[in-house]
PDB file of C-alpha atoms in Angstrom:
ATOM      1  CA  MET A1490      81.431  71.129  60.194  1.00 64.00           C
ATOM      2  CA  LYS A1491      81.740  69.920  56.577  1.00 67.00           C
ATOM      3  CA  LYS A1492      78.283  68.370  56.771  1.00 69.00           C
ATOM      4  CA  PHE A1493      76.861  71.529  58.225  1.00 62.00           C
ATOM      5  CA  SER A1494      78.304  73.606  55.399  1.00 66.00           C
ATOM      6  CA  VAL A1495      76.905  71.320  52.707  1.00 62.00           C
ATOM      7  CA  LEU A1496      73.415  71.466  54.372  1.00 64.00           C
ATOM      8  CA  ILE A1497      73.459  75.250  54.464  1.00 71.00           C
ATOM      9  CA  LEU A1498      74.573  75.246  50.870  1.00 65.00           C
ATOM     10  CA  VAL A1499      71.764  72.927  49.721  1.00 64.00           C
ATOM     11  CA  MET A1500      69.259  75.049  51.618  1.00 66.00           C
ATOM     12  CA  PHE A1501      70.419  78.203  50.096  1.00 61.00           C
ATOM     13  CA  ALA A1502      70.397  76.723  46.631  1.00 63.00           C
ATOM     14  CA  VAL A1503      66.788  75.461  47.110  1.00 60.00           C
ATOM     15  CA  SER A1504      65.467  78.681  48.654  1.00 62.00           C
ATOM     16  CA  SER A1505      67.136  80.859  46.049  1.00 58.00           C
ATOM     17  CA  CYS A1506      65.614  79.220  43.168  1.00 55.00           C
ATOM     18  CA  LYS A1507      62.854  81.286  41.620  1.00 52.00           C
ATOM     19  CA  LEU A1508      59.589  79.447  41.100  1.00 52.00           C
ATOM     20  CA  THR A1509      58.055  80.362  37.880  1.00 49.00           C
ATOM     21  CA  ASP A1510      54.549  81.589  38.139  1.00 48.00           C
ATOM     22  CA  GLN A1511      52.354  81.214  35.104  1.00 51.00           C
ATOM     23  CA  LYS A1512      49.644  83.786  35.529  1.00 54.00           C
ATOM     24  CA  GLU A1513      46.638  83.110  33.267  1.00 55.00           C
ATOM     25  CA  ASP A1514      45.077  85.992  31.399  1.00 56.00           C
ATOM     26  CA  PRO A1515      41.560  86.515  32.825  1.00 55.00           C
ATOM     27  CA  LYS A1516      40.366  86.861  29.295  1.00 58.00           C
ATOM     28  CA  GLU A1517      41.679  83.383  28.416  1.00 55.00           C
ATOM     29  CA  ILE A1518      40.122  81.472  31.358  1.00 55.00           C
ATOM     30  CA  LYS A1519      38.239  78.486  29.968  1.00 55.00           C
ATOM     31  CA  THR A1520      34.945  77.566  31.380  1.00 57.00           C
ATOM     32  CA  THR A1521      34.612  73.989  30.392  1.00 59.00           C
ATOM     33  CA  ARG A1522      32.990  71.396  32.512  1.00 61.00           C
ATOM     34  CA  THR A1523      34.640  67.996  32.953  1.00 61.00           C
ATOM     35  CA  PHE A1524      32.756  64.847  33.729  1.00 58.00           C
ATOM     36  CA  PRO A1525      34.046  61.425  34.682  1.00 64.00           C
ATOM     37  CA  LYS A1526      34.552  59.049  31.718  1.00 63.00           C
ATOM     38  CA  ASP A1527      31.623  56.923  32.599  1.00 64.00           C
ATOM     39  CA  THR A1528      29.152  59.729  32.928  1.00 59.00           C
ATOM     40  CA  VAL A1529      26.697  60.391  30.125  1.00 59.00           C
ATOM     41  CA  VAL A1530      25.026  63.897  30.170  1.00 57.00           C
ATOM     42  CA  VAL A1531      21.606  63.876  28.546  1.00 60.00           C
ATOM     43  CA  ASN A1532      19.224  66.718  28.153  1.00 70.00           C
ATOM     44  CA  ASP A1533      16.294  65.230  26.440  1.00 76.00           C
ATOM     45  CA  LYS A1534      13.495  67.442  27.755  1.00 84.00           C
ATOM     46  CA  ASP A1535      10.838  68.346  25.183  1.00 79.00           C
ATOM     47  CA  GLU A1536       9.596  71.686  24.476  1.00 81.00           C
ATOM     48  CA  ASN A1537       7.234  71.378  27.505  1.00 83.00           C
ATOM     49  CA  GLY A1538       9.982  70.374  29.829  1.00 88.00           C
ATOM     50  CA  CYS A1539       9.033  66.702  29.993  1.00 90.00           C
ATOM     51  CA  LEU A1540      11.979  64.259  30.575  1.00 89.00           C
ATOM     52  CA  ALA A1541      11.583  61.630  27.855  1.00 83.00           C
ATOM     53  CA  SER A1542      14.320  59.409  29.076  1.00 84.00           C
ATOM     54  CA  ALA A1543      12.306  58.938  32.352  1.00 85.00           C
ATOM     55  CA  GLY A1544       9.212  58.005  30.319  1.00 82.00           C
ATOM     56  CA  TYR A1545       7.344  61.458  30.570  1.00 88.00           C
ATOM     57  CA  VAL A1546       5.247  62.958  27.855  1.00 88.00           C
ATOM     58  CA  TRP A1547       3.106  66.083  27.660  1.00 91.00           C
ATOM     59  CA  SER A1548      -0.603  65.613  28.236  1.00 92.00           C
ATOM     60  CA  LYS A1549      -2.567  68.155  26.135  1.00 92.00           C
ATOM     61  CA  VAL A1550      -5.773  67.648  28.163  1.00 92.00           C
ATOM     62  CA  ASN A1551      -4.192  67.808  31.598  1.00 91.00           C
ATOM     63  CA  LYS A1552      -1.473  70.422  30.751  1.00 92.00           C
ATOM     64  CA  GLU A1553       1.258  68.556  32.578  1.00 92.00           C
ATOM     65  CA  CYS A1554       4.001  65.916  32.070  1.00 92.00           C
ATOM     66  CA  VAL A1555       2.615  62.343  32.587  1.00 90.00           C
ATOM     67  CA  LYS A1556       4.167  58.969  32.488  1.00 86.00           C
ATOM     68  CA  GLY A1557       3.777  57.422  28.962  1.00 71.00           C
ATOM     69  CA  PHE A1558       2.317  54.284  30.316  1.00 78.00           C
ATOM     70  CA  SER A1559      -0.287  55.890  32.714  1.00 81.00           C
ATOM     71  CA  GLY A1560      -3.957  55.990  32.269  1.00 88.00           C
ATOM     72  CA  ILE A1561      -6.268  53.383  30.974  1.00 92.00           C
ATOM     73  CA  GLN A1562      -4.475  50.611  29.080  1.00 91.00           C
ATOM     74  CA  LEU A1563      -6.067  49.483  25.862  1.00 91.00           C
ATOM     75  CA  ASN A1564      -4.484  46.324  24.209  1.00 91.00           C
ATOM     76  CA  PRO A1565      -4.602  45.522  20.543  1.00 93.00           C
ATOM     77  CA  ILE A1566      -7.768  43.754  19.443  1.00 91.00           C
ATOM     78  CA  ASP A1567      -5.622  40.927  17.774  1.00 87.00           C
ATOM     79  CA  LYS A1568      -3.628  40.530  21.081  1.00 78.00           C
ATOM     80  CA  PRO A1569      -6.067  40.990  23.951  1.00 70.00           C
ATOM     81  CA  ASP A1570      -3.687  39.245  26.467  1.00 74.00           C
ATOM     82  CA  ASN A1571      -0.857  41.474  25.435  1.00 67.00           C
ATOM     83  CA  GLY A1572       2.062  41.547  27.905  1.00 74.00           C
ATOM     84  CA  ASP A1573       4.120  44.149  25.930  1.00 78.00           C
ATOM     85  CA  GLU A1574       3.035  47.595  27.246  1.00 79.00           C
ATOM     86  CA  THR A1575       4.684  49.263  24.150  1.00 82.00           C
ATOM     87  CA  LEU A1576       2.032  47.709  21.905  1.00 88.00           C
ATOM     88  CA  SER A1577      -0.812  49.112  23.870  1.00 90.00           C
ATOM     89  CA  ALA A1578      -2.649  52.417  23.574  1.00 91.00           C
ATOM     90  CA  TYR A1579      -3.378  54.576  26.681  1.00 92.00           C
ATOM     91  CA  VAL A1580      -6.256  56.852  27.482  1.00 94.00           C
ATOM     92  CA  LEU A1581      -6.268  59.924  29.716  1.00 93.00           C
ATOM     93  CA  PHE A1582      -9.322  62.074  30.379  1.00 94.00           C
ATOM     94  CA  ASN A1583      -9.575  65.700  31.371  1.00 93.00           C
ATOM     95  CA  GLU A1584     -11.246  66.596  34.668  1.00 92.00           C
ATOM     96  CA  ASP A1585     -14.917  66.574  33.383  1.00 93.00           C
ATOM     97  CA  ALA A1586     -14.221  63.677  30.945  1.00 93.00           C
ATOM     98  CA  SER A1587     -15.303  65.784  27.930  1.00 95.00           C
ATOM     99  CA  LYS A1588     -11.957  65.038  26.199  1.00 96.00           C
ATOM    100  CA  ALA A1589     -10.075  61.829  25.867  1.00 95.00           C
ATOM    101  CA  GLU A1590      -6.345  61.958  24.954  1.00 95.00           C
ATOM    102  CA  ILE A1591      -5.067  58.829  23.228  1.00 95.00           C
ATOM    103  CA  PHE A1592      -1.392  57.819  23.240  1.00 93.00           C
ATOM    104  CA  LEU A1593      -0.932  55.297  20.496  1.00 92.00           C
ATOM    105  CA  PRO A1594       2.037  52.845  20.384  1.00 89.00           C
ATOM    106  CA  LYS A1595       5.009  53.955  18.375  1.00 84.00           C
ATOM    107  CA  ASP A1596       3.647  57.436  18.068  1.00 83.00           C
ATOM    108  CA  THR A1597       5.363  60.526  19.571  1.00 76.00           C
ATOM    109  CA  THR A1598       2.195  62.779  19.697  1.00 84.00           C
ATOM    110  CA  SER A1599      -1.157  62.067  21.190  1.00 91.00           C
ATOM    111  CA  ILE A1600      -4.720  62.651  19.669  1.00 95.00           C
ATOM    112  CA  VAL A1601      -7.423  64.329  21.552  1.00 96.00           C
ATOM    113  CA  LEU A1602     -11.052  63.096  21.003  1.00 96.00           C
ATOM    114  CA  SER A1603     -14.072  65.105  22.219  1.00 96.00           C
ATOM    115  CA  ARG A1604     -17.617  64.253  23.190  1.00 95.00           C
ATOM    116  CA  ALA A1605     -20.757  66.417  22.897  1.00 91.00           C
ATOM    117  CA  SER A1606     -22.276  65.246  26.207  1.00 90.00           C
ATOM    118  CA  GLU A1607     -22.107  62.528  28.823  1.00 88.00           C
ATOM    119  CA  GLY A1608     -22.961  59.158  27.595  1.00 86.00           C
ATOM    120  CA  LYS A1609     -21.880  59.988  24.006  1.00 92.00           C
ATOM    121  CA  LEU A1610     -18.775  58.701  22.205  1.00 95.00           C
ATOM    122  CA  TRP A1611     -15.468  60.594  22.016  1.00 97.00           C
ATOM    123  CA  ILE A1612     -14.690  61.436  18.375  1.00 96.00           C
ATOM    124  CA  LEU A1613     -11.956  62.996  16.186  1.00 96.00           C
ATOM    125  CA  ASN A1614     -12.182  62.534  12.427  1.00 95.00           C
ATOM    126  CA  ASP A1615     -12.365  58.655  11.938  1.00 95.00           C
ATOM    127  CA  TRP A1616     -11.306  57.803  15.538  1.00 96.00           C
ATOM    128  CA  GLN A1617     -13.997  56.891  18.061  1.00 96.00           C
ATOM    129  CA  LEU A1618     -13.636  55.879  21.719  1.00 96.00           C
ATOM    130  CA  ILE A1619     -16.632  53.857  22.815  1.00 95.00           C
ATOM    131  CA  PRO A1620     -17.462  53.145  26.460  1.00 92.00           C
ATOM    132  CA  TRP A1621     -18.397  49.440  26.262  1.00 88.00           C
ATOM    133  CA  LYS A1622     -17.229  46.783  28.648  1.00 87.00           C
ATOM    134  CA  GLY A1623     -14.456  49.327  29.530  1.00 91.00           C
ATOM    135  CA  TYR A1624     -13.417  51.087  26.363  1.00 94.00           C
ATOM    136  CA  VAL A1625     -13.035  50.193  22.660  1.00 95.00           C
ATOM    137  CA  LEU A1626     -10.966  52.483  20.336  1.00 96.00           C
ATOM    138  CA  LYS A1627     -12.071  52.325  16.622  1.00 96.00           C
ATOM    139  CA  LYS A1628     -10.575  53.801  13.544  1.00 95.00           C
ATOM    140  CA  GLY A1629     -13.295  53.914  10.875  1.00 95.00           C
ATOM    141  CA  GLU A1630     -15.198  50.674  11.142  1.00 95.00           C
ATOM    142  CA  VAL A1631     -12.223  48.664  12.610  1.00 95.00           C
ATOM    143  CA  ASN A1632     -11.896  48.004  16.254  1.00 95.00           C
ATOM    144  CA  LYS A1633      -8.209  48.630  17.060  1.00 95.00           C
ATOM    145  CA  PHE A1634      -7.880  48.545  20.845  1.00 94.00           C
ATOM    146  CA  ALA A1635      -9.878  47.488  23.805  1.00 93.00           C
ATOM    147  CA  GLY A1636      -9.447  47.532  27.605  1.00 89.00           C
ATOM    148  CA  ASP A1637     -11.382  47.009  30.858  1.00 85.00           C
ATOM    149  CA  GLY A1638     -11.285  50.640  31.882  1.00 79.00           C
ATOM    150  CA  GLU A1639      -8.984  50.197  34.749  1.00 76.00           C
ATOM    151  CA  ILE A1640      -5.961  52.536  35.203  1.00 72.00           C
ATOM    152  CA  GLY A1641      -2.485  50.950  34.941  1.00 60.00           C
ATOM    153  CA  LYS A1642      -0.590  47.963  33.643  1.00 56.00           C
ATOM    154  CA  LYS A1643      -2.558  44.779  33.274  1.00 48.00           C
ATOM    155  CA  VAL A1644      -1.218  41.510  34.730  1.00 49.00           C
ATOM    156  CA  THR A1645      -1.926  38.787  32.205  1.00 44.00           C
ATOM    157  CA  ASP A1646       0.260  35.941  33.536  1.00 46.00           C
ATOM    158  CA  SER A1647       0.544  34.687  37.097  1.00 41.00           C
ATOM    159  CA  ASP A1648       3.849  33.533  38.627  1.00 42.00           C
ATOM    160  CA  THR A1649       2.070  31.456  41.152  1.00 44.00           C
ATOM    161  CA  GLN A1650       0.279  28.204  40.450  1.00 46.00           C
ATOM    162  CA  GLU A1651      -2.585  26.497  42.271  1.00 46.00           C
ATOM    163  CA  GLN A1652      -1.411  23.586  44.306  1.00 45.00           C
ATOM    164  CA  ASN A1653      -3.674  20.603  44.792  1.00 43.00           C
TER     165      ASN A1653
END
């Protein structure tokens, strides 16, 4: 009987304790977002909505986000077998090829060259894009970049060897 009395007394003590409720004032509710410690939240969209961290840039001639290394690759004249894409220039054309947009290495904006008619050069100030054995990009009288006219990255080395 003694054990039973102790049990009832303990149950009464536990059930009679008032739990303290801390009600939050609705005006003081915080709306902060928490992220795991290893998460990095980046919002690096440009004014046109292109996600720079994914390699997208705004194309003025095509009016859309494009990959920075898309288009026709033009390698530096002094490094024709360039394997580093970041040293190359890239050319995108509009639908009727009347405009050529040039993305120069280490430059955040592009330049747009225009041509008067088919078969002519694309020109803007002292920049010229010449269709010759692919394309040659000149600034003034100096040839700066050249490429074969094919879209995409160029493979300059082979990982396979001929076997005799």
